[in-house]
Short mmCIF file of C-alpha atoms and ligand atoms in Angstrom, two decimals:
data_model
loop_
_atom_site.label_atom_id
_atom_site.label_comp_id
_atom_site.label_asym_id
_atom_site.label_seq_id
_atom_site.Cartn_x
_atom_site.Cartn_y
_atom_site.Cartn_z
CA MET A 1 -14.12 34.21 27.04
CA PHE A 2 -16.04 30.83 28.34
CA ARG A 3 -16.99 29.58 25.12
CA SER A 4 -13.29 30.28 22.94
CA LYS A 5 -12.03 28.01 25.15
CA GLN A 6 -15.19 25.40 25.59
CA SER A 7 -15.32 25.33 21.08
CA SER A 8 -11.35 25.29 21.23
CA THR A 9 -10.96 22.37 23.68
CA VAL A 10 -13.31 20.88 21.98
CA CYS A 11 -12.39 20.99 18.65
CA LEU A 12 -8.95 20.19 19.89
CA ALA A 13 -10.52 16.97 21.12
CA THR A 14 -12.15 16.28 17.75
CA LEU A 15 -9.92 16.72 15.81
CA PHE A 16 -7.72 13.78 17.70
CA VAL A 17 -10.80 11.71 17.58
CA VAL A 18 -11.35 12.30 14.05
CA LEU A 19 -7.67 12.63 12.63
CA ALA A 20 -7.39 8.28 15.64
CA CYS A 21 -10.42 7.54 12.90
CA VAL A 22 -8.68 8.60 10.42
CA ALA A 23 -5.91 6.51 10.70
CA LEU A 24 -7.30 3.87 11.99
CA ILE A 25 -8.72 3.40 8.48
CA GLY A 26 -6.86 4.40 6.73
CA LEU A 27 -3.47 2.62 8.28
CA ASP A 28 -6.19 -0.57 7.20
CA ALA A 29 -6.62 0.78 3.94
CA TRP A 30 -2.78 0.83 3.17
CA ARG A 31 -2.42 -2.99 4.56
CA THR A 32 -5.59 -3.51 2.79
CA TRP A 33 -4.51 -2.47 -0.96
CA ALA A 34 -0.78 -3.72 -0.12
CA ALA A 35 -1.69 -7.07 0.62
CA ARG A 36 -3.65 -6.99 -2.01
CA GLU A 37 -0.26 -6.45 -4.20
CA ASP A 38 2.16 -9.09 -2.93
CA GLN A 39 -1.81 -11.77 -3.28
CA LEU A 40 -1.71 -10.35 -7.28
CA ASN A 41 2.25 -10.57 -7.11
CA ASP A 42 2.22 -14.17 -4.95
CA ALA A 43 -0.32 -15.72 -8.61
CA SER A 44 1.70 -13.63 -10.67
CA ILE A 45 5.23 -15.67 -9.26
CA ALA A 46 3.59 -18.98 -9.24
CA ALA A 47 1.78 -18.60 -12.68
CA SER A 48 5.36 -18.01 -13.93
CA ASN A 49 6.76 -21.26 -11.84
CA MET A 50 3.87 -23.10 -13.76
CA ALA A 51 4.39 -21.65 -17.22
CA GLN A 52 8.34 -23.10 -16.52
CA ALA A 53 7.68 -26.30 -15.68
CA LEU A 54 4.98 -27.62 -18.15
CA ALA A 55 7.37 -25.89 -20.80
CA GLN A 56 10.23 -27.61 -19.36
CA HIS A 57 6.98 -30.50 -19.48
CA ALA A 58 6.05 -30.43 -22.99
CA ASP A 59 9.87 -30.50 -23.98
CA ASP A 60 11.06 -32.63 -22.24
CA THR A 61 7.60 -34.70 -23.77
CA PHE A 62 8.71 -33.12 -27.42
CA LYS A 63 12.89 -34.79 -26.79
CA GLU A 64 11.56 -38.08 -26.05
CA ALA A 65 9.61 -38.55 -29.01
CA ASP A 66 12.29 -36.69 -30.93
CA THR A 67 15.03 -39.65 -28.99
CA VAL A 68 12.71 -42.01 -30.63
CA LEU A 69 13.46 -40.45 -34.29
CA ILE A 70 17.34 -40.43 -33.16
CA SER A 71 17.30 -43.96 -32.53
CA LEU A 72 14.94 -44.62 -34.62
CA LEU A 73 16.86 -42.78 -38.21
CA GLU A 74 20.53 -45.53 -35.95
CA HIS A 75 18.61 -48.68 -36.37
CA ILE A 76 17.23 -47.61 -40.53
CA ALA A 77 20.90 -46.67 -40.87
CA GLU A 78 21.90 -49.84 -39.82
CA ASP A 79 19.70 -52.54 -40.29
CA GLY A 80 18.36 -50.56 -43.86
CA LEU A 81 14.69 -50.45 -44.81
CA ASP A 82 14.18 -54.37 -46.89
CA GLU A 83 11.42 -56.80 -45.11
CA LYS A 84 14.21 -58.13 -42.26
CA GLY A 85 15.50 -54.41 -41.04
CA ARG A 86 11.30 -52.90 -41.55
CA LYS A 87 10.66 -56.22 -39.22
CA ARG A 88 12.89 -55.34 -36.68
CA ILE A 89 12.19 -51.81 -36.95
CA ARG A 90 8.40 -52.95 -35.94
CA GLN A 91 9.16 -54.68 -32.63
CA LEU A 92 11.45 -52.08 -31.39
CA LEU A 93 8.67 -48.50 -32.15
CA THR A 94 6.42 -50.87 -31.10
CA THR A 95 8.34 -50.73 -27.39
CA HIS A 96 8.93 -47.65 -27.74
CA VAL A 97 5.24 -47.12 -27.83
CA GLY A 98 4.55 -49.23 -24.84
CA GLU A 99 7.25 -47.10 -23.03
CA LEU A 100 6.64 -43.66 -23.29
CA PRO A 101 2.71 -42.59 -22.73
CA GLN A 102 2.90 -39.41 -24.75
CA LEU A 103 3.60 -41.23 -28.80
CA ASN A 104 0.47 -41.74 -30.23
CA GLY A 105 2.82 -43.91 -32.98
CA VAL A 106 5.52 -43.83 -35.16
CA PHE A 107 5.58 -43.64 -38.79
CA VAL A 108 8.52 -44.31 -42.17
CA TYR A 109 7.22 -42.92 -45.03
CA ASP A 110 9.17 -43.45 -48.43
CA ALA A 111 10.06 -41.11 -50.67
CA GLN A 112 6.40 -41.11 -52.48
CA GLY A 113 5.00 -40.79 -49.22
CA HIS A 114 3.61 -44.60 -48.67
CA TRP A 115 3.49 -46.80 -45.40
CA ILE A 116 6.42 -48.14 -44.99
CA VAL A 117 6.24 -49.70 -41.72
CA ASN A 118 5.11 -47.92 -38.31
CA SER A 119 3.95 -48.82 -34.62
CA GLN A 120 0.92 -50.51 -34.42
CA PRO A 121 0.21 -53.64 -34.78
CA THR A 122 -1.50 -53.67 -38.80
CA LEU A 123 0.89 -51.31 -41.37
CA ALA A 124 -2.39 -49.49 -43.85
CA THR A 125 -1.02 -49.07 -46.67
CA GLN A 126 -4.09 -47.81 -47.68
CA TYR A 127 -2.69 -44.49 -46.85
CA ASN A 128 -0.68 -41.77 -48.89
CA ASN A 129 1.26 -39.66 -45.96
CA ALA A 130 2.79 -36.91 -48.96
CA ASP A 131 0.96 -33.82 -48.78
CA ARG A 132 1.73 -33.84 -44.95
CA ALA A 133 3.53 -30.38 -44.21
CA TYR A 134 5.38 -32.62 -42.64
CA PHE A 135 6.76 -34.46 -45.60
CA ILE A 136 6.85 -31.12 -47.89
CA TYR A 137 9.78 -30.18 -45.85
CA HIS A 138 11.62 -32.98 -45.38
CA ARG A 139 11.06 -33.67 -49.12
CA ASP A 140 11.93 -29.62 -50.35
CA HIS A 141 15.00 -29.18 -47.29
CA PRO A 142 17.79 -30.85 -46.66
CA ASP A 143 18.51 -30.89 -43.39
CA LEU A 144 18.36 -33.08 -41.07
CA GLU A 145 16.81 -31.64 -37.99
CA PRO A 146 13.84 -32.60 -35.78
CA TYR A 147 10.33 -30.91 -38.09
CA VAL A 148 8.06 -29.85 -35.39
CA GLY A 149 4.43 -29.04 -37.62
CA PRO A 150 1.27 -27.13 -36.71
CA PRO A 151 -1.47 -30.66 -35.69
CA VAL A 152 -2.93 -32.29 -37.87
CA GLN A 153 -5.85 -35.08 -37.65
CA SER A 154 -4.82 -38.36 -37.25
CA ARG A 155 -5.75 -40.49 -40.85
CA SER A 156 -5.19 -43.85 -38.83
CA THR A 157 -6.85 -42.89 -35.49
CA GLY A 158 -9.81 -39.55 -36.42
CA ARG A 159 -7.44 -37.70 -32.90
CA TRP A 160 -5.80 -34.50 -32.92
CA ILE A 161 -1.71 -35.63 -32.33
CA PHE A 162 1.20 -33.16 -32.54
CA THR A 163 3.69 -34.73 -35.49
CA ILE A 164 8.11 -34.53 -34.50
CA SER A 165 9.15 -35.24 -37.57
CA ARG A 166 12.82 -36.02 -39.57
CA ARG A 167 13.94 -36.25 -42.34
CA ILE A 168 16.19 -39.48 -43.36
CA PRO A 169 19.68 -38.58 -44.06
CA THR A 170 21.62 -40.25 -46.95
CA ALA A 171 25.08 -40.32 -48.43
CA ASP A 172 24.66 -38.19 -51.53
CA GLY A 173 21.58 -35.80 -49.52
CA SER A 174 18.82 -37.38 -52.06
CA PHE A 175 15.33 -37.17 -50.26
CA THR A 176 14.25 -41.68 -49.32
CA GLY A 177 11.40 -40.64 -46.77
CA VAL A 178 11.00 -39.19 -43.68
CA VAL A 179 9.39 -40.21 -39.88
CA LEU A 180 7.78 -39.34 -37.80
CA ALA A 181 7.08 -39.97 -34.45
CA THR A 182 3.44 -38.69 -33.61
CA VAL A 183 1.53 -37.18 -29.82
CA ASP A 184 -1.66 -37.64 -28.70
CA PHE A 185 -3.26 -33.94 -27.55
CA ASP A 186 -4.82 -35.93 -25.32
CA TYR A 187 -2.18 -36.35 -23.54
CA PHE A 188 -1.14 -32.74 -22.65
CA ARG A 189 -5.13 -32.28 -22.02
CA LYS A 190 -5.05 -35.18 -19.30
CA TYR A 191 -2.02 -33.49 -17.87
CA TYR A 192 -3.18 -30.68 -17.74
CA GLU A 193 -6.61 -31.40 -15.87
CA GLY A 194 -3.96 -32.60 -13.34
CA PHE A 195 -2.98 -28.68 -12.12
CA ASP A 196 -5.71 -26.62 -10.75
CA VAL A 197 -5.96 -22.91 -12.83
CA GLY A 198 -9.83 -21.90 -10.91
CA GLN A 199 -12.89 -20.96 -12.34
CA GLN A 200 -11.70 -19.08 -14.92
CA GLY A 201 -8.21 -20.10 -15.48
CA ALA A 202 -6.78 -21.82 -18.56
CA ILE A 203 -4.01 -23.48 -19.42
CA LEU A 204 -2.92 -22.85 -23.44
CA PHE A 205 -0.51 -25.14 -25.80
CA ALA A 206 0.48 -22.85 -28.40
CA LEU A 207 3.07 -22.68 -31.43
CA ASN A 208 5.21 -20.53 -32.26
CA ASN A 209 2.45 -19.15 -34.62
CA GLY A 210 0.05 -19.21 -32.76
CA THR A 211 -1.91 -21.97 -33.79
CA MET A 212 -3.45 -22.80 -30.31
CA LEU A 213 -2.58 -26.90 -29.74
CA VAL A 214 -4.10 -27.61 -26.11
CA ARG A 215 -6.43 -25.15 -24.13
CA HIS A 216 -7.08 -26.54 -20.92
CA MET A 217 -10.26 -24.16 -19.42
CA MET A 218 -12.36 -25.44 -16.24
CA HIS A 219 -15.29 -24.61 -19.14
CA ASP A 220 -13.85 -24.87 -22.63
CA SER A 221 -11.37 -27.17 -24.53
CA THR A 222 -11.47 -25.94 -27.46
CA THR A 223 -8.79 -26.79 -29.54
CA GLY A 224 -6.88 -25.59 -33.09
CA LYS A 225 -8.18 -22.24 -32.76
CA SER A 226 -5.60 -19.41 -33.93
CA LEU A 227 -4.92 -16.67 -31.01
CA ALA A 228 -2.98 -14.27 -34.01
CA ASN A 229 -4.67 -12.25 -32.41
CA ALA A 230 -5.02 -12.48 -28.66
CA ALA A 231 -3.10 -9.93 -26.66
CA ILE A 232 -0.69 -12.47 -24.95
CA TYR A 233 0.32 -13.53 -28.28
CA ARG A 234 0.22 -10.37 -30.11
CA ASP A 235 2.71 -8.48 -27.77
CA TYR A 236 3.85 -10.90 -25.74
CA ALA A 237 4.69 -14.04 -26.25
CA ALA A 238 5.49 -12.93 -30.01
CA ARG A 239 8.39 -11.53 -28.48
CA MET A 240 9.57 -12.17 -25.03
CA GLN A 241 10.93 -15.73 -24.26
CA SER A 242 9.02 -15.17 -20.62
CA GLY A 243 6.44 -12.27 -19.56
CA THR A 244 3.91 -11.74 -16.87
CA ALA A 245 0.65 -9.85 -18.20
CA THR A 246 -2.66 -9.36 -16.81
CA ILE A 247 -5.24 -8.81 -19.89
CA GLN A 248 -8.46 -8.61 -19.85
CA SER A 249 -9.81 -10.54 -22.58
CA SER A 250 -11.52 -9.09 -24.80
CA GLN A 251 -13.77 -12.39 -25.23
CA ASP A 252 -15.21 -13.17 -21.58
CA GLY A 253 -14.60 -9.11 -20.94
CA VAL A 254 -11.91 -11.41 -18.05
CA VAL A 255 -9.71 -10.09 -16.24
CA ARG A 256 -6.56 -13.09 -15.89
CA ILE A 257 -3.10 -13.20 -15.07
CA ASN A 258 -1.00 -14.34 -17.98
CA SER A 259 2.42 -16.28 -17.32
CA PHE A 260 4.09 -17.53 -20.70
CA PHE A 261 7.17 -19.16 -21.03
CA HIS A 262 8.46 -20.91 -24.93
CA LEU A 263 10.25 -24.75 -25.29
CA GLN A 264 13.70 -24.60 -25.40
CA ARG A 265 14.12 -26.69 -28.51
CA TYR A 266 10.83 -26.67 -29.96
CA PRO A 267 8.86 -23.87 -31.81
CA MET A 268 5.76 -23.36 -28.81
CA PHE A 269 5.27 -21.73 -25.09
CA VAL A 270 2.25 -22.25 -22.37
CA THR A 271 0.57 -20.33 -21.12
CA VAL A 272 -1.07 -20.02 -17.72
CA ALA A 273 -3.69 -18.01 -16.84
CA VAL A 274 -5.95 -16.99 -13.23
CA ALA A 275 -8.49 -14.72 -13.35
CA ARG A 276 -7.42 -12.53 -10.95
CA ASP A 277 -11.01 -11.42 -9.55
CA GLU A 278 -10.32 -15.78 -8.70
CA VAL A 279 -6.87 -14.60 -7.22
CA LEU A 280 -8.04 -12.03 -4.55
CA SER A 281 -11.28 -14.07 -3.95
CA ALA A 282 -9.56 -15.31 -1.23
CA TRP A 283 -8.24 -11.49 0.10
CA ARG A 284 -11.28 -9.58 -0.34
CA HIS A 285 -12.76 -12.31 1.77
CA ASP A 286 -9.98 -11.15 5.08
CA ALA A 287 -10.77 -7.48 3.31
CA TYR A 288 -14.22 -7.41 4.24
CA ILE A 289 -14.03 -8.98 7.20
CA ARG A 290 -10.76 -6.27 8.06
CA THR A 291 -12.79 -3.27 6.75
CA ILE A 292 -16.49 -4.85 9.21
CA GLY A 293 -14.69 -4.81 11.91
CA VAL A 294 -11.81 -1.31 11.38
CA LEU A 295 -14.85 0.18 10.55
CA PHE A 296 -16.18 -1.62 13.65
CA LEU A 297 -13.56 -0.50 16.09
CA ALA A 298 -13.94 3.60 14.33
CA GLY A 299 -17.66 3.33 15.38
CA VAL A 300 -16.75 2.50 18.61
CA LEU A 301 -13.91 5.15 19.22
CA ALA A 302 -16.27 7.44 17.13
CA ALA A 303 -18.34 6.86 20.49
CA MET A 304 -16.00 7.03 23.43
CA GLY A 305 -14.79 10.64 21.51
CA ARG A 306 -18.32 11.92 21.58
CA LEU A 307 -18.25 11.13 25.10
CA MET A 308 -14.79 12.14 25.68
CA VAL A 309 -15.98 15.49 24.39
CA ARG A 310 -18.79 15.76 26.20
CA ARG A 311 -17.41 15.21 29.56
CA ILE A 312 -14.34 17.59 28.79
CA LYS A 313 -17.79 20.31 27.52
CA SER A 314 -19.03 19.54 30.79
CA GLN A 315 -15.51 19.94 32.43
CA VAL A 316 -14.68 22.70 31.14
CA ARG A 317 -18.45 24.75 31.83
CA SER A 318 -18.13 23.24 35.70
CA GLU A 319 -14.38 24.89 35.79
CA PHE A 320 -15.50 28.14 34.23
CA GLU A 321 -18.70 27.56 36.80
CA ALA A 322 -16.36 27.21 39.46
CA ARG A 323 -13.61 30.52 38.14
CA SER A 324 -17.09 32.71 37.98
CA ALA A 325 -18.04 31.77 41.04
CA ARG A 326 -14.18 32.13 42.67
CA GLU A 327 -14.62 35.79 41.19
CA LYS A 328 -18.19 37.08 42.16
CA SER A 329 -17.33 36.34 45.68
CA GLU A 330 -14.25 38.12 45.76
CA GLU A 331 -15.29 40.93 44.20
CA LEU A 332 -18.52 41.03 46.58
CA ASN A 333 -15.08 40.03 49.30
CA VAL A 334 -14.02 43.01 47.83
CA ALA A 335 -17.36 44.89 48.17
CA LEU A 336 -18.18 43.63 51.80
CA ALA A 337 -14.31 45.00 52.96
CA GLN A 338 -15.06 49.09 51.11
CA LEU A 339 -18.50 49.18 52.43
CA ALA A 340 -16.90 47.97 55.84
CA MET A 341 -13.84 50.67 55.43
CA HIS A 342 -16.09 53.73 53.53
CA ASP A 343 -18.85 55.62 54.18
CA GLY A 344 -22.38 54.81 52.03
CA LEU A 345 -23.37 58.89 52.34
CA THR A 346 -19.75 60.48 50.98
CA GLY A 347 -18.24 57.16 49.62
CA LEU A 348 -15.08 58.63 51.64
CA ALA A 349 -13.71 56.12 54.38
CA ASN A 350 -14.36 55.47 57.01
CA ARG A 351 -13.95 56.20 61.00
CA ARG A 352 -13.08 52.74 61.05
CA HIS A 353 -9.78 53.39 57.80
CA PHE A 354 -9.26 55.83 59.65
CA ASP A 355 -8.33 54.39 62.68
CA ARG A 356 -6.51 51.90 61.04
CA THR A 357 -4.61 54.23 58.86
CA LEU A 358 -3.48 55.78 62.27
CA SER A 359 -2.65 53.19 63.37
CA VAL A 360 -0.32 52.34 60.73
CA GLU A 361 1.84 55.42 59.92
CA ILE A 362 2.34 56.63 63.04
CA PRO A 363 4.79 53.68 63.77
CA ARG A 364 6.08 53.61 59.20
CA LEU A 365 6.96 57.48 59.86
CA ALA A 366 8.55 56.93 63.35
CA LYS A 367 10.89 54.59 61.85
CA ILE A 368 11.39 57.44 59.49
CA ASN A 369 11.72 60.84 60.94
CA GLY A 370 9.26 61.53 58.60
CA ALA A 371 6.23 63.74 59.01
CA LEU A 372 2.91 63.33 59.53
CA SER A 373 -0.19 66.11 59.11
CA LEU A 374 -3.56 65.43 60.56
CA ILE A 375 -6.93 67.83 59.28
CA LEU A 376 -10.68 68.07 60.71
CA ILE A 377 -12.56 69.77 59.10
CA ASP A 378 -16.12 70.68 60.21
CA VAL A 379 -19.55 72.17 58.23
CA ASP A 380 -20.32 75.31 60.81
CA ASN A 381 -23.85 75.49 61.43
CA PHE A 382 -25.11 72.64 60.00
CA LYS A 383 -27.93 71.49 62.45
CA LEU A 384 -29.11 74.86 61.45
CA TYR A 385 -28.67 73.50 57.56
CA ASN A 386 -30.97 70.54 58.46
CA ASP A 387 -33.51 73.33 59.89
CA VAL A 388 -33.67 74.47 57.46
CA TYR A 389 -32.94 72.62 54.26
CA GLY A 390 -34.37 69.12 55.89
CA HIS A 391 -31.91 66.49 56.66
CA ALA A 392 -32.22 65.16 52.74
CA LYS A 393 -30.28 68.54 51.24
CA GLY A 394 -28.21 68.17 53.98
CA ASP A 395 -26.86 64.75 52.62
CA ASP A 396 -26.57 66.17 49.56
CA CYS A 397 -24.35 69.46 51.47
CA LEU A 398 -22.16 67.38 53.63
CA LYS A 399 -21.55 64.77 50.07
CA HIS A 400 -20.50 67.93 47.96
CA ILE A 401 -17.71 69.06 51.03
CA ALA A 402 -16.25 65.31 50.77
CA LEU A 403 -16.20 65.60 47.07
CA ALA A 404 -13.54 68.39 47.65
CA ILE A 405 -12.15 66.83 51.11
CA GLN A 406 -11.29 64.30 48.55
CA SER A 407 -9.71 66.40 45.90
CA CYS A 408 -7.16 67.09 47.72
CA GLN A 409 -6.66 63.42 48.71
CA ARG A 410 -3.45 63.94 45.98
CA ARG A 411 -0.87 61.25 47.06
CA PRO A 412 -1.53 58.00 47.27
CA ARG A 413 -0.74 57.67 51.39
CA ASP A 414 -3.07 60.17 51.34
CA LEU A 415 -6.71 59.49 52.86
CA ALA A 416 -10.47 61.63 53.20
CA ALA A 417 -12.95 60.79 55.63
CA ARG A 418 -16.14 60.73 57.75
CA TYR A 419 -15.04 61.72 60.52
CA GLY A 420 -18.39 61.09 62.34
CA GLY A 421 -21.61 63.26 61.29
CA GLU A 422 -20.61 66.67 59.45
CA GLU A 423 -17.36 65.57 60.76
CA PHE A 424 -13.89 65.75 58.31
CA ALA A 425 -10.08 64.06 58.53
CA LEU A 426 -7.31 64.20 55.97
CA ILE A 427 -4.32 62.83 57.14
CA LEU A 428 -1.65 63.71 54.84
CA PRO A 429 1.15 61.36 55.95
CA ASP A 430 5.22 63.23 55.10
CA CYS A 431 4.01 65.92 54.72
CA ASP A 432 4.62 69.33 56.77
CA LEU A 433 2.62 71.53 59.23
CA ASP A 434 3.10 74.52 55.91
CA SER A 435 2.34 71.88 53.48
CA ALA A 436 -0.86 70.90 55.40
CA ILE A 437 -1.75 74.73 55.88
CA THR A 438 -1.76 75.30 52.12
CA LEU A 439 -3.72 72.18 51.67
CA ALA A 440 -6.66 73.71 53.76
CA HIS A 441 -6.08 76.67 52.65
CA THR A 442 -6.60 75.33 48.98
CA LEU A 443 -9.76 72.98 50.26
CA ARG A 444 -12.12 75.67 51.93
CA GLN A 445 -11.00 78.38 49.50
CA ARG A 446 -12.87 74.69 47.15
CA ILE A 447 -15.76 74.70 49.44
CA ALA A 448 -15.98 78.25 49.37
CA ASP A 449 -15.98 78.32 45.70
CA GLN A 450 -18.85 75.34 45.41
CA ARG A 451 -20.86 78.68 46.83
CA LEU A 452 -23.83 76.19 48.94
CA PRO A 453 -26.43 79.01 50.07
CA HIS A 454 -26.73 78.45 53.68
CA SER A 455 -28.58 81.59 55.69
CA GLY A 456 -27.99 79.95 57.91
CA SER A 457 -24.48 81.47 57.89
CA ARG A 458 -23.19 84.48 58.37
CA GLY A 459 -21.77 84.86 55.00
CA GLY A 460 -24.68 83.32 53.78
CA PHE A 461 -22.58 79.93 51.97
CA VAL A 462 -21.65 76.67 53.66
CA THR A 463 -18.19 77.15 55.45
CA VAL A 464 -15.95 75.44 57.45
CA SER A 465 -14.18 75.68 60.23
CA ILE A 466 -10.39 73.56 60.67
CA GLY A 467 -7.74 72.72 62.52
CA ILE A 468 -4.86 71.15 62.07
CA SER A 469 -1.74 69.40 63.90
CA SER A 470 1.78 67.54 63.09
CA LEU A 471 3.55 65.20 64.75
CA GLN A 472 7.35 66.39 62.73
CA PRO A 473 8.91 64.01 62.79
CA VAL A 474 6.15 61.40 64.84
CA ARG A 475 8.31 59.77 66.76
CA LYS A 476 8.00 56.08 68.96
CA SER A 477 5.99 57.77 72.01
CA ASP A 478 3.76 59.22 69.87
CA ASN A 479 -0.07 57.90 69.23
CA ALA A 480 -3.22 59.25 67.45
CA LEU A 481 -5.70 60.05 69.71
CA GLU A 482 -2.83 63.11 70.78
CA LEU A 483 -2.44 63.55 67.44
CA ILE A 484 -6.32 63.69 67.05
CA GLU A 485 -7.01 65.33 70.64
CA SER A 486 -4.66 67.92 69.76
CA THR A 487 -5.74 69.05 66.43
CA ASP A 488 -8.93 69.03 67.46
CA GLN A 489 -8.25 71.49 70.04
CA ALA A 490 -7.50 73.71 66.59
CA LEU A 491 -9.99 72.70 65.20
CA TYR A 492 -12.52 73.63 68.47
CA GLN A 493 -10.36 76.83 68.56
CA ALA A 494 -10.77 77.56 65.26
CA LYS A 495 -15.35 77.46 66.33
CA LYS A 496 -14.26 78.95 68.75
CA ASN A 497 -13.26 82.44 66.96
CA GLY A 498 -15.66 82.67 64.67
CA ARG A 499 -15.94 79.67 62.58
CA ASP A 500 -15.47 80.29 58.73
CA ARG A 501 -10.96 79.80 59.74
CA ILE A 502 -8.28 77.91 59.66
CA GLU A 503 -7.11 77.11 63.27
CA VAL A 504 -3.25 74.84 63.61
CA THR A 505 -1.58 73.19 66.40
CA SER A 506 2.17 72.77 66.67
CA SER A 507 4.62 70.16 66.84
CA ASN A 508 5.41 70.47 70.53
CA LEU A 509 0.62 69.22 70.03
CA LYS A 510 0.50 73.94 72.21
CA ILE A 511 -2.23 75.65 69.94
CA ILE A 512 -0.65 78.78 67.77
CA LYS A 513 -2.46 80.92 67.18
CA THR A 514 -2.70 81.76 63.30
CA SER A 515 -5.94 83.36 63.52
CA ASP A 516 -4.17 85.73 60.91
CA LEU A 517 -3.41 83.51 58.75
CA VAL A 518 -6.37 82.03 57.66
CA LYS A 519 -8.69 85.18 57.12
N1 LIG B 1 -28.33 65.95 57.21
C1 LIG B 1 -27.44 65.22 57.56
N2 LIG B 1 -26.86 65.97 58.97
C2 LIG B 1 -26.67 65.44 59.64
C3 LIG B 1 -25.24 64.58 59.76
N3 LIG B 1 -24.86 63.80 60.56
C4 LIG B 1 -24.97 64.86 61.91
N4 LIG B 1 -26.27 65.33 61.10
C5 LIG B 1 -26.31 66.82 61.64
O1 LIG B 1 -25.66 67.93 62.06
C6 LIG B 1 -26.38 68.01 63.32
C7 LIG B 1 -24.44 68.97 64.05
O2 LIG B 1 -24.69 70.16 64.89
P1 LIG B 1 -23.38 70.49 65.81
O3 LIG B 1 -23.12 69.36 66.61
O4 LIG B 1 -24.59 71.45 67.02
O5 LIG B 1 -22.76 71.48 65.29
P2 LIG B 1 -23.17 72.82 64.23
O6 LIG B 1 -24.85 72.62 64.75
O7 LIG B 1 -22.49 72.34 63.25
O8 LIG B 1 -22.57 74.25 65.17
P3 LIG B 1 -21.30 73.84 64.84
O9 LIG B 1 -20.38 72.72 64.66
O10 LIG B 1 -21.23 74.98 66.13
O11 LIG B 1 -20.74 75.36 64.22
C8 LIG B 1 -26.25 67.87 63.94
O12 LIG B 1 -27.79 68.73 63.89
C9 LIG B 1 -26.60 65.92 63.19
O13 LIG B 1 -28.49 65.83 63.47
C10 LIG B 1 -25.52 63.74 58.09
O14 LIG B 1 -25.52 62.58 57.80
N5 LIG B 1 -26.53 64.44 57.92
#
C-alpha cells in the first residue's frame, strides 16, 4: 500500500519533471528551427531583391549604351559619313564616352568591317571587324533592333568587353555598316565588388545562352565560362524570368541560396548567390548560446525535480509512518479496552463490563417497557475440583464452561460475563423469564454434554447451578443491584436445593419454586 502510493506519487512527480524538461527543450528546438527558417527566408528575399536591383542596373547600363547608338545613328542620318560628318560624330562619341563610365568605346564600321569612326583618340584603321559575331549578324539580318553579342576581347585594348550594336539603316534596306558600343567587364566587376555576398557568395552576370560574362566572388574572378551545366542555369534561369533556388554546388559542394533575375530589354540575367552556412552563421551562434542556456535550465529543473521527488518520497514515508503509528496506537487502545473490559482467563466480559452493561440496559429497557433477564451460573463443588485435579485443570474447566455460556449469547445485546471466581452471568435484554429459562436449560445441557469429569460430583461430571431472575417490564425505579440480588437468591436456592439445577425468581423478585421445572 505504502509502496504503491509512494511509487505512484513519485511516478507522477517524475513524469511532471520529465514533461517540463521535454517541453522546455522541445519549445526551444521549435523556436530555433523557426528562427533558422526565418533567417533563410530573409536571405532569400534579400538575394532576390539584390538580383532584381542588379538586373535593373545592367538593363539601364545597356540602355544608356544603346541610347548612345540611337543618337549616333541619328547623327549619321543627319550628317552623313563624309569627312566632315565623321569629325562631328567623333567629337560626339568622345563626349559620350567621357560622360558614361560604362562605355569602353563606340565604333562605326562600314559594310566591309573597316573602322570608319571611333571614340578613341586615334582611328585604328589596321583592324577589320567583319568576322565579329555582331557584324555578321547585322550583315545577315535586315532588322534594326539592337544586338547584344557574346563577350569578346577588344582588338584595340585586349580587355573583355560587352558589345551592343545596331545596323545602320538605309532607305533601300541595303547593308552599309554597323554602329557598336562596348562596355567594359571591369565596369560591372567593380560595381559588384561594392556588394557583400559573403566569403562563399557570388554575383553572376550571364547571357541567356548560359555564357558567363562577369562573376564576382571573393576568391574567384573567372570569366567567360559556360553555365550550361550549372543547375541554376539549366533548371531555373534558362526556363524562368526570375526565381530563387537552394542548390548545392557540384564544384565546391557549398549549398547556396541562388536568386536570378533576367534583364527586361537584353538577353542577359543576373544571379546573386549566398552560402547557406554563412547566412546561418549568426543564427548558429545564437542557437548555440541559447541551447546551452536551455540545457542548463533543463538541468536545473531536473535537479530541482529530483530534490522535489526525494522530498515527496520522504513526506509520503513520514505520512505512512505517522498513520502506522496512529493505527498501532488505536490497535493498542482497542487491546487495552479489550483487556479492561474482558476476563483474562475466559475471554468473557469481566465484572466491570457486566456492571456497565446492566447500568445501560436497565434505563434503556425502562423507556421501552422491555424485559430484562439475568442468569447467574455457578460451578458446583469447584473447590473440590481444584483440590482433585489441580488449579491449572480448574482453569481449563472454567474455560470450557465459559465457551458453553458464550455459545448461548445469541443476540448482539446479550452479554456473557465472568461474574467472579467460578461464577458466570448472562445478561439477556429483551428476554422474558420463559425465554431465559429455556436458554438456561440449553446452557445446562451444553455443559452436561461436555462431560467434564469431576470425581467429587454426584454424577461424576462437572455440573452447574443456575439462578434466573427477570424484570418484565423493566421499570424506572428498578436497579441492577436488586436484580443481581434477586438472581443470586435464586442461585443460592439452587445450591441449597442440591445443586445441578435451575431456580427462578418472579418479576417482583420473589423466589418461585421451580425445582420440578429443572430436573
Ligand atoms: N482454578 C481456579 N479456581 C478458582 C478460580 N476462581 C475461584 N476458584 C476456586 O473456586 C472455588 C470456589 O469454592 P467455593 O466458593 O467454596 O464453592 P464450591 O466449592 O464450588 O462449592 P459450591 O459453590 O457450594 O458448590 C475456590 O476454591 C476458589 O479457589 C479460578 O480462576 N481458577
